[in-house]
Amino acid sequence: MEMTMTIETFAAEWMKEAELTERVLIALTDESLQQQIDAERRTLGDLAWHLVTSIHFMRGLGLDFDHIDDRSELTNSAIGIAEEYRRLNQAFLQAVRQQWTDESLHVFHAIAGEEWRNDESLRYSLMHQAHHRGQMTVLMRQAGLKTPPLYGPTYETWIEQGKVPLK
Ligand code: NI
């Protein structure tokens, strides 16, 4: 399954995954951003915003693209978070395509004291995003929101199709 990553194989995978993230982000409401599993833990809004700042973090790999817009009217708004995600995401992907070649994927960068090869960092960021999306869908359920299908049908998808949902 795992092929050698190139800029274009990464871009294709990233766009698919970003589309899944956007599905989750646009399903949020302003009220749901306060949802949390425990008073000490990150809210749904914190996790959503974390996905935005995680893209910005990729500047640490030497990519040059737009700075994050962290005005409170964005971070406290479901639409604001979704729009900032989309904007930074496009800027990030454009930077990867314009500033890196396939050889750049084999360059190492120090991240938190560890040497990471760029293709490993990109793979990590794909997995990291999926991980937090999973956390978000649980909080969305708790907030009473419907979750979008991501890697397969949701409970509601099965119901709508007249099927018995799998346990
Ligand atoms: Ni994280």
mmCIF file with all atom_site columns, N, CA and C in Angstrom, residues 109-162:
data_model
loop_
_atom_site.group_PDB
_atom_site.id
_atom_site.type_symbol
_atom_site.label_atom_id
_atom_site.label_alt_id
_atom_site.label_comp_id
_atom_site.label_asym_id
_atom_site.label_entity_id
_atom_site.label_seq_id
_atom_site.pdbx_PDB_ins_code
_atom_site.Cartn_x
_atom_site.Cartn_y
_atom_site.Cartn_z
_atom_site.occupancy
_atom_site.B_iso_or_equiv
_atom_site.pdbx_formal_charge
_atom_site.auth_seq_id
_atom_site.auth_comp_id
_atom_site.auth_asym_id
_atom_site.auth_atom_id
_atom_site.pdbx_PDB_model_num
ATOM 1   N N  . HIS A 1 109 ? 14.348  17.890 9.130  1.00 0.00 ? 109 HIS A N  1
ATOM 2   C CA . HIS A 1 109 ? 14.206  19.104 9.932  1.00 0.00 ? 109 HIS A CA 1
ATOM 3   C C  . HIS A 1 109 ? 14.102  18.693 11.392 1.00 0.00 ? 109 HIS A C  1
ATOM 4   N N  . ALA A 1 110 ? 14.669  19.510 12.268 1.00 0.00 ? 110 ALA A N  1
ATOM 5   C CA . ALA A 1 110 ? 14.561  19.227 13.698 1.00 0.00 ? 110 ALA A CA 1
ATOM 6   C C  . ALA A 1 110 ? 13.213  19.745 14.194 1.00 0.00 ? 110 ALA A C  1
ATOM 7   N N  . ILE A 1 111 ? 12.437  18.838 14.791 1.00 0.00 ? 111 ILE A N  1
ATOM 8   C CA . ILE A 1 111 ? 11.151  19.232 15.389 1.00 0.00 ? 111 ILE A CA 1
ATOM 9   C C  . ILE A 1 111 ? 11.185  18.775 16.842 1.00 0.00 ? 111 ILE A C  1
ATOM 10  N N  . ALA A 1 112 ? 11.055  19.726 17.752 1.00 0.00 ? 112 ALA A N  1
ATOM 11  C CA . ALA A 1 112 ? 11.089  19.441 19.188 1.00 0.00 ? 112 ALA A CA 1
ATOM 12  C C  . ALA A 1 112 ? 12.279  18.538 19.538 1.00 0.00 ? 112 ALA A C  1
ATOM 13  N N  . GLY A 1 113 ? 13.429  18.866 18.969 1.00 0.00 ? 113 GLY A N  1
ATOM 14  C CA . GLY A 1 113 ? 14.654  18.152 19.317 1.00 0.00 ? 113 GLY A CA 1
ATOM 15  C C  . GLY A 1 113 ? 14.871  16.834 18.605 1.00 0.00 ? 113 GLY A C  1
ATOM 16  N N  . GLU A 1 114 ? 13.949  16.462 17.720 1.00 0.00 ? 114 GLU A N  1
ATOM 17  C CA . GLU A 1 114 ? 14.090  15.207 16.977 1.00 0.00 ? 114 GLU A CA 1
ATOM 18  C C  . GLU A 1 114 ? 14.218  15.500 15.492 1.00 0.00 ? 114 GLU A C  1
ATOM 19  N N  . GLU A 1 115 ? 14.999  14.672 14.799 1.00 0.00 ? 115 GLU A N  1
ATOM 20  C CA . GLU A 1 115 ? 15.155  14.856 13.353 1.00 0.00 ? 115 GLU A CA 1
ATOM 21  C C  . GLU A 1 115 ? 14.033  14.121 12.620 1.00 0.00 ? 115 GLU A C  1
ATOM 22  N N  . TRP A 1 116 ? 13.279  14.839 11.836 1.00 0.00 ? 116 TRP A N  1
ATOM 23  C CA . TRP A 1 116 ? 12.164  14.261 11.071 1.00 0.00 ? 116 TRP A CA 1
ATOM 24  C C  . TRP A 1 116 ? 12.411  14.493 9.581  1.00 0.00 ? 116 TRP A C  1
ATOM 25  N N  . ARG A 1 117 ? 12.272  13.432 8.813  1.00 0.00 ? 117 ARG A N  1
ATOM 26  C CA . ARG A 1 117 ? 12.339  13.607 7.368  1.00 0.00 ? 117 ARG A CA 1
ATOM 27  C C  . ARG A 1 117 ? 11.016  14.218 6.913  1.00 0.00 ? 117 ARG A C  1
ATOM 28  N N  . ASN A 1 118 ? 11.062  15.095 5.934  1.00 0.00 ? 118 ASN A N  1
ATOM 29  C CA . ASN A 1 118 ? 9.846   15.815 5.541  1.00 0.00 ? 118 ASN A CA 1
ATOM 30  C C  . ASN A 1 118 ? 8.690   14.889 5.166  1.00 0.00 ? 118 ASN A C  1
ATOM 31  N N  . ASP A 1 119 ? 8.987   13.778 4.461  1.00 0.00 ? 119 ASP A N  1
ATOM 32  C CA . ASP A 1 119 ? 7.855   12.899 4.106  1.00 0.00 ? 119 ASP A CA 1
ATOM 33  C C  . ASP A 1 119 ? 7.247   12.260 5.362  1.00 0.00 ? 119 ASP A C  1
ATOM 34  N N  . GLU A 1 120 ? 8.085   12.014 6.378  1.00 0.00 ? 120 GLU A N  1
ATOM 35  C CA . GLU A 1 120 ? 7.554   11.482 7.647  1.00 0.00 ? 120 GLU A CA 1
ATOM 36  C C  . GLU A 1 120 ? 6.676   12.539 8.326  1.00 0.00 ? 120 GLU A C  1
ATOM 37  N N  . SER A 1 121 ? 7.116   13.771 8.259  1.00 0.00 ? 121 SER A N  1
ATOM 38  C CA . SER A 1 121 ? 6.329   14.850 8.874  1.00 0.00 ? 121 SER A CA 1
ATOM 39  C C  . SER A 1 121 ? 4.978   14.990 8.181  1.00 0.00 ? 121 SER A C  1
ATOM 40  N N  . LEU A 1 122 ? 4.970   14.877 6.860  1.00 0.00 ? 122 LEU A N  1
ATOM 41  C CA . LEU A 1 122 ? 3.713   14.998 6.120  1.00 0.00 ? 122 LEU A CA 1
ATOM 42  C C  . LEU A 1 122 ? 2.794   13.823 6.442  1.00 0.00 ? 122 LEU A C  1
ATOM 43  N N  . ARG A 1 123 ? 3.376   12.619 6.514  1.00 0.00 ? 123 ARG A N  1
ATOM 44  C CA . ARG A 1 123 ? 2.586   11.435 6.879  1.00 0.00 ? 123 ARG A CA 1
ATOM 45  C C  . ARG A 1 123 ? 2.002   11.613 8.279  1.00 0.00 ? 123 ARG A C  1
ATOM 46  N N  . TYR A 1 124 ? 2.830   12.088 9.193  1.00 0.00 ? 124 TYR A N  1
ATOM 47  C CA . TYR A 1 124 ? 2.387   12.328 10.566 1.00 0.00 ? 124 TYR A CA 1
ATOM 48  C C  . TYR A 1 124 ? 1.208   13.304 10.579 1.00 0.00 ? 124 TYR A C  1
ATOM 49  N N  . SER A 1 125 ? 1.309   14.361 9.782  1.00 0.00 ? 125 SER A N  1
ATOM 50  C CA . SER A 1 125 ? 0.260   15.388 9.823  1.00 0.00 ? 125 SER A CA 1
ATOM 51  C C  . SER A 1 125 ? -1.059  14.839 9.278  1.00 0.00 ? 125 SER A C  1
ATOM 52  N N  . LEU A 1 126 ? -0.989  13.922 8.325  1.00 0.00 ? 126 LEU A N  1
ATOM 53  C CA . LEU A 1 126 ? -2.213  13.278 7.821  1.00 0.00 ? 126 LEU A CA 1
ATOM 54  C C  . LEU A 1 126 ? -2.870  12.445 8.927  1.00 0.00 ? 126 LEU A C  1
ATOM 55  N N  . MET A 1 127 ? -2.048  11.665 9.635  1.00 0.00 ? 127 MET A N  1
ATOM 56  C CA . MET A 1 127 ? -2.578  10.809 10.696 1.00 0.00 ? 127 MET A CA 1
ATOM 57  C C  . MET A 1 127 ? -3.098  11.645 11.871 1.00 0.00 ? 127 MET A C  1
ATOM 58  N N  . HIS A 1 128 ? -2.360  12.677 12.181 1.00 0.00 ? 128 HIS A N  1
ATOM 59  C CA . HIS A 1 128 ? -2.716  13.560 13.295 1.00 0.00 ? 128 HIS A CA 1
ATOM 60  C C  . HIS A 1 128 ? -4.086  14.197 13.065 1.00 0.00 ? 128 HIS A C  1
ATOM 61  N N  . GLN A 1 129 ? -4.312  14.620 11.847 1.00 0.00 ? 129 GLN A N  1
ATOM 62  C CA . GLN A 1 129 ? -5.577  15.255 11.496 1.00 0.00 ? 129 GLN A CA 1
ATOM 63  C C  . GLN A 1 129 ? -6.739  14.257 11.635 1.00 0.00 ? 129 GLN A C  1
ATOM 64  N N  . ALA A 1 130 ? -6.514  13.028 11.164 1.00 0.00 ? 130 ALA A N  1
ATOM 65  C CA . ALA A 1 130 ? -7.551  11.995 11.244 1.00 0.00 ? 130 ALA A CA 1
ATOM 66  C C  . ALA A 1 130 ? -7.844  11.657 12.710 1.00 0.00 ? 130 ALA A C  1
ATOM 67  N N  . HIS A 1 131 ? -6.794  11.600 13.518 1.00 0.00 ? 131 HIS A N  1
ATOM 68  C CA . HIS A 1 131 ? -6.935  11.311 14.952 1.00 0.00 ? 131 HIS A CA 1
ATOM 69  C C  . HIS A 1 131 ? -7.861  12.330 15.623 1.00 0.00 ? 131 HIS A C  1
ATOM 70  N N  . HIS A 1 132 ? -7.592  13.608 15.387 1.00 0.00 ? 132 HIS A N  1
ATOM 71  C CA . HIS A 1 132 ? -8.415  14.630 16.035 1.00 0.00 ? 132 HIS A CA 1
ATOM 72  C C  . HIS A 1 132 ? -9.822  14.704 15.443 1.00 0.00 ? 132 HIS A C  1
ATOM 73  N N  . ARG A 1 133 ? -9.961  14.395 14.166 1.00 0.00 ? 133 ARG A N  1
ATOM 74  C CA . ARG A 1 133 ? -11.313 14.340 13.582 1.00 0.00 ? 133 ARG A CA 1
ATOM 75  C C  . ARG A 1 133 ? -12.148 13.301 14.322 1.00 0.00 ? 133 ARG A C  1
ATOM 76  N N  . GLY A 1 134 ? -11.515 12.154 14.634 1.00 0.00 ? 134 GLY A N  1
ATOM 77  C CA . GLY A 1 134 ? -12.223 11.103 15.367 1.00 0.00 ? 134 GLY A CA 1
ATOM 78  C C  . GLY A 1 134 ? -12.681 11.579 16.737 1.00 0.00 ? 134 GLY A C  1
ATOM 79  N N  . GLN A 1 135 ? -11.797 12.299 17.424 1.00 0.00 ? 135 GLN A N  1
ATOM 80  C CA . GLN A 1 135 ? -12.191 12.854 18.732 1.00 0.00 ? 135 GLN A CA 1
ATOM 81  C C  . GLN A 1 135 ? -13.355 13.826 18.559 1.00 0.00 ? 135 GLN A C  1
ATOM 82  N N  . MET A 1 136 ? -13.285 14.609 17.503 1.00 0.00 ? 136 MET A N  1
ATOM 83  C CA . MET A 1 136 ? -14.317 15.626 17.286 1.00 0.00 ? 136 MET A CA 1
ATOM 84  C C  . MET A 1 136 ? -15.686 15.008 17.029 1.00 0.00 ? 136 MET A C  1
ATOM 85  N N  . THR A 1 137 ? -15.718 13.884 16.293 1.00 0.00 ? 137 THR A N  1
ATOM 86  C CA . THR A 1 137 ? -17.030 13.305 15.989 1.00 0.00 ? 137 THR A CA 1
ATOM 87  C C  . THR A 1 137 ? -17.706 12.781 17.261 1.00 0.00 ? 137 THR A C  1
ATOM 88  N N  . VAL A 1 138 ? -16.919 12.342 18.241 1.00 0.00 ? 138 VAL A N  1
ATOM 89  C CA . VAL A 1 138 ? -17.523 11.908 19.512 1.00 0.00 ? 138 VAL A CA 1
ATOM 90  C C  . VAL A 1 138 ? -18.136 13.113 20.224 1.00 0.00 ? 138 VAL A C  1
ATOM 91  N N  . LEU A 1 139 ? -17.379 14.212 20.290 1.00 0.00 ? 139 LEU A N  1
ATOM 92  C CA . LEU A 1 139 ? -17.903 15.421 20.930 1.00 0.00 ? 139 LEU A CA 1
ATOM 93  C C  . LEU A 1 139 ? -19.114 15.970 20.163 1.00 0.00 ? 139 LEU A C  1
ATOM 94  N N  . MET A 1 140 ? -19.093 15.809 18.849 1.00 0.00 ? 140 MET A N  1
ATOM 95  C CA . MET A 1 140 ? -20.246 16.263 18.048 1.00 0.00 ? 140 MET A CA 1
ATOM 96  C C  . MET A 1 140 ? -21.500 15.486 18.437 1.00 0.00 ? 140 MET A C  1
ATOM 97  N N  . ARG A 1 141 ? -21.337 14.185 18.624 1.00 0.00 ? 141 ARG A N  1
ATOM 98  C CA . ARG A 1 141 ? -22.476 13.359 19.062 1.00 0.00 ? 141 ARG A CA 1
ATOM 99  C C  . ARG A 1 141 ? -22.989 13.840 20.406 1.00 0.00 ? 141 ARG A C  1
ATOM 100 N N  . GLN A 1 142 ? -22.059 14.113 21.313 1.00 0.00 ? 142 GLN A N  1
ATOM 101 C CA . GLN A 1 142 ? -22.468 14.579 22.641 1.00 0.00 ? 142 GLN A CA 1
ATOM 102 C C  . GLN A 1 142 ? -23.174 15.920 22.562 1.00 0.00 ? 142 GLN A C  1
ATOM 103 N N  . ALA A 1 143 ? -22.799 16.731 21.574 1.00 0.00 ? 143 ALA A N  1
ATOM 104 C CA . ALA A 1 143 ? -23.422 18.051 21.415 1.00 0.00 ? 143 ALA A CA 1
ATOM 105 C C  . ALA A 1 143 ? -24.738 17.950 20.647 1.00 0.00 ? 143 ALA A C  1
ATOM 106 N N  . GLY A 1 144 ? -25.105 16.732 20.261 1.00 0.00 ? 144 GLY A N  1
ATOM 107 C CA . GLY A 1 144 ? -26.380 16.542 19.567 1.00 0.00 ? 144 GLY A CA 1
ATOM 108 C C  . GLY A 1 144 ? -26.312 16.802 18.073 1.00 0.00 ? 144 GLY A C  1
ATOM 109 N N  . LEU A 1 145 ? -25.094 16.899 17.526 1.00 0.00 ? 145 LEU A N  1
ATOM 110 C CA . LEU A 1 145 ? -24.956 17.140 16.089 1.00 0.00 ? 145 LEU A CA 1
ATOM 111 C C  . LEU A 1 145 ? -24.899 15.824 15.322 1.00 0.00 ? 145 LEU A C  1
ATOM 112 N N  . LYS A 1 146 ? -25.291 15.898 14.077 1.00 0.00 ? 146 LYS A N  1
ATOM 113 C CA . LYS A 1 146 ? -25.158 14.754 13.180 1.00 0.00 ? 146 LYS A CA 1
ATOM 114 C C  . LYS A 1 146 ? -23.729 14.782 12.642 1.00 0.00 ? 146 LYS A C  1
ATOM 115 N N  . THR A 1 147 ? -23.100 13.607 12.574 1.00 0.00 ? 147 THR A N  1
ATOM 116 C CA . THR A 1 147 ? -21.729 13.583 12.047 1.00 0.00 ? 147 THR A CA 1
ATOM 117 C C  . THR A 1 147 ? -21.746 13.175 10.576 1.00 0.00 ? 147 THR A C  1
ATOM 118 N N  . PRO A 1 148 ? -20.855 13.779 9.778  1.00 0.00 ? 148 PRO A N  1
ATOM 119 C CA . PRO A 1 148 ? -20.829 13.424 8.356  1.00 0.00 ? 148 PRO A CA 1
ATOM 120 C C  . PRO A 1 148 ? -20.149 12.075 8.144  1.00 0.00 ? 148 PRO A C  1
ATOM 121 N N  . PRO A 1 149 ? -20.477 11.359 7.078  1.00 0.00 ? 149 PRO A N  1
ATOM 122 C CA . PRO A 1 149 ? -19.729 10.142 6.762  1.00 0.00 ? 149 PRO A CA 1
ATOM 123 C C  . PRO A 1 149 ? -18.288 10.520 6.432  1.00 0.00 ? 149 PRO A C  1
ATOM 124 N N  . LEU A 1 150 ? -17.319 9.747  6.957  1.00 0.00 ? 150 LEU A N  1
ATOM 125 C CA . LEU A 1 150 ? -15.913 10.046 6.676  1.00 0.00 ? 150 LEU A CA 1
ATOM 126 C C  . LEU A 1 150 ? -15.284 8.866  5.941  1.00 0.00 ? 150 LEU A C  1
ATOM 127 N N  . TYR A 1 151 ? -14.984 7.776  6.633  1.00 0.00 ? 151 TYR A N  1
ATOM 128 C CA . TYR A 1 151 ? -14.396 6.607  5.969  1.00 0.00 ? 151 TYR A CA 1
ATOM 129 C C  . TYR A 1 151 ? -15.443 5.530  5.682  1.00 0.00 ? 151 TYR A C  1
ATOM 130 N N  . GLY A 1 152 ? -16.684 5.861  5.917  1.00 0.00 ? 152 GLY A N  1
ATOM 131 C CA . GLY A 1 152 ? -17.750 4.897  5.661  1.00 0.00 ? 152 GLY A CA 1
ATOM 132 C C  . GLY A 1 152 ? -19.049 5.477  6.153  1.00 0.00 ? 152 GLY A C  1
ATOM 133 N N  . PRO A 1 153 ? -20.119 4.680  6.065  1.00 0.00 ? 153 PRO A N  1
ATOM 134 C CA . PRO A 1 153 ? -21.427 5.189  6.469  1.00 0.00 ? 153 PRO A CA 1
ATOM 135 C C  . PRO A 1 153 ? -21.485 5.498  7.957  1.00 0.00 ? 153 PRO A C  1
ATOM 136 N N  . THR A 1 154 ? -22.329 6.448  8.313  1.00 0.00 ? 154 THR A N  1
ATOM 137 C CA . THR A 1 154 ? -22.603 6.721  9.727  1.00 0.00 ? 154 THR A CA 1
ATOM 138 C C  . THR A 1 154 ? -23.863 5.957  10.118 1.00 0.00 ? 154 THR A C  1
ATOM 139 N N  . TYR A 1 155 ? -24.182 6.002  11.369 1.00 0.00 ? 155 TYR A N  1
ATOM 140 C CA . TYR A 1 155 ? -25.413 5.382  11.877 1.00 0.00 ? 155 TYR A CA 1
ATOM 141 C C  . TYR A 1 155 ? -26.614 5.859  11.057 1.00 0.00 ? 155 TYR A C  1
ATOM 142 N N  . GLU A 1 156 ? -26.690 7.188  10.850 1.00 0.00 ? 156 GLU A N  1
ATOM 143 C CA . GLU A 1 156 ? -27.842 7.742  10.120 1.00 0.00 ? 156 GLU A CA 1
ATOM 144 C C  . GLU A 1 156 ? -27.851 7.317  8.658  1.00 0.00 ? 156 GLU A C  1
ATOM 145 N N  . THR A 1 157 ? -26.661 7.168  8.071  1.00 0.00 ? 157 THR A N  1
ATOM 146 C CA . THR A 1 157 ? -26.596 6.752  6.663  1.00 0.00 ? 157 THR A CA 1
ATOM 147 C C  . THR A 1 157 ? -27.280 5.399  6.505  1.00 0.00 ? 157 THR A C  1
ATOM 148 N N  . TRP A 1 158 ? -26.969 4.487  7.454  1.00 0.00 ? 158 TRP A N  1
ATOM 149 C CA . TRP A 1 158 ? -27.569 3.155  7.389  1.00 0.00 ? 158 TRP A CA 1
ATOM 150 C C  . TRP A 1 158 ? -29.085 3.240  7.518  1.00 0.00 ? 158 TRP A C  1
ATOM 151 N N  . ILE A 1 159 ? -29.530 4.038  8.505  1.00 0.00 ? 159 ILE A N  1
ATOM 152 C CA . ILE A 1 159 ? -30.978 4.190  8.712  1.00 0.00 ? 159 ILE A CA 1
ATOM 153 C C  . ILE A 1 159 ? -31.632 4.712  7.430  1.00 0.00 ? 159 ILE A C  1
ATOM 154 N N  . GLU A 1 160 ? -31.013 5.754  6.840  1.00 0.00 ? 160 GLU A N  1
ATOM 155 C CA . GLU A 1 160 ? -31.579 6.366  5.634  1.00 0.00 ? 160 GLU A CA 1
ATOM 156 C C  . GLU A 1 160 ? -31.648 5.369  4.488  1.00 0.00 ? 160 GLU A C  1
ATOM 157 N N  . GLN A 1 161 ? -30.708 4.414  4.502  1.00 0.00 ? 161 GLN A N  1
ATOM 158 C CA . GLN A 1 161 ? -30.691 3.408  3.434  1.00 0.00 ? 161 GLN A CA 1
ATOM 159 C C  . GLN A 1 161 ? -31.555 2.194  3.789  1.00 0.00 ? 161 GLN A C  1
ATOM 160 N N  . GLY A 1 162 ? -32.275 2.290  4.925  1.00 0.00 ? 162 GLY A N  1
ATOM 161 C CA . GLY A 1 162 ? -33.164 1.199  5.314  1.00 0.00 ? 162 GLY A CA 1
ATOM 162 C C  . GLY A 1 162 ? -32.436 -0.018 5.826  1.00 0.00 ? 162 GLY A C  1
#
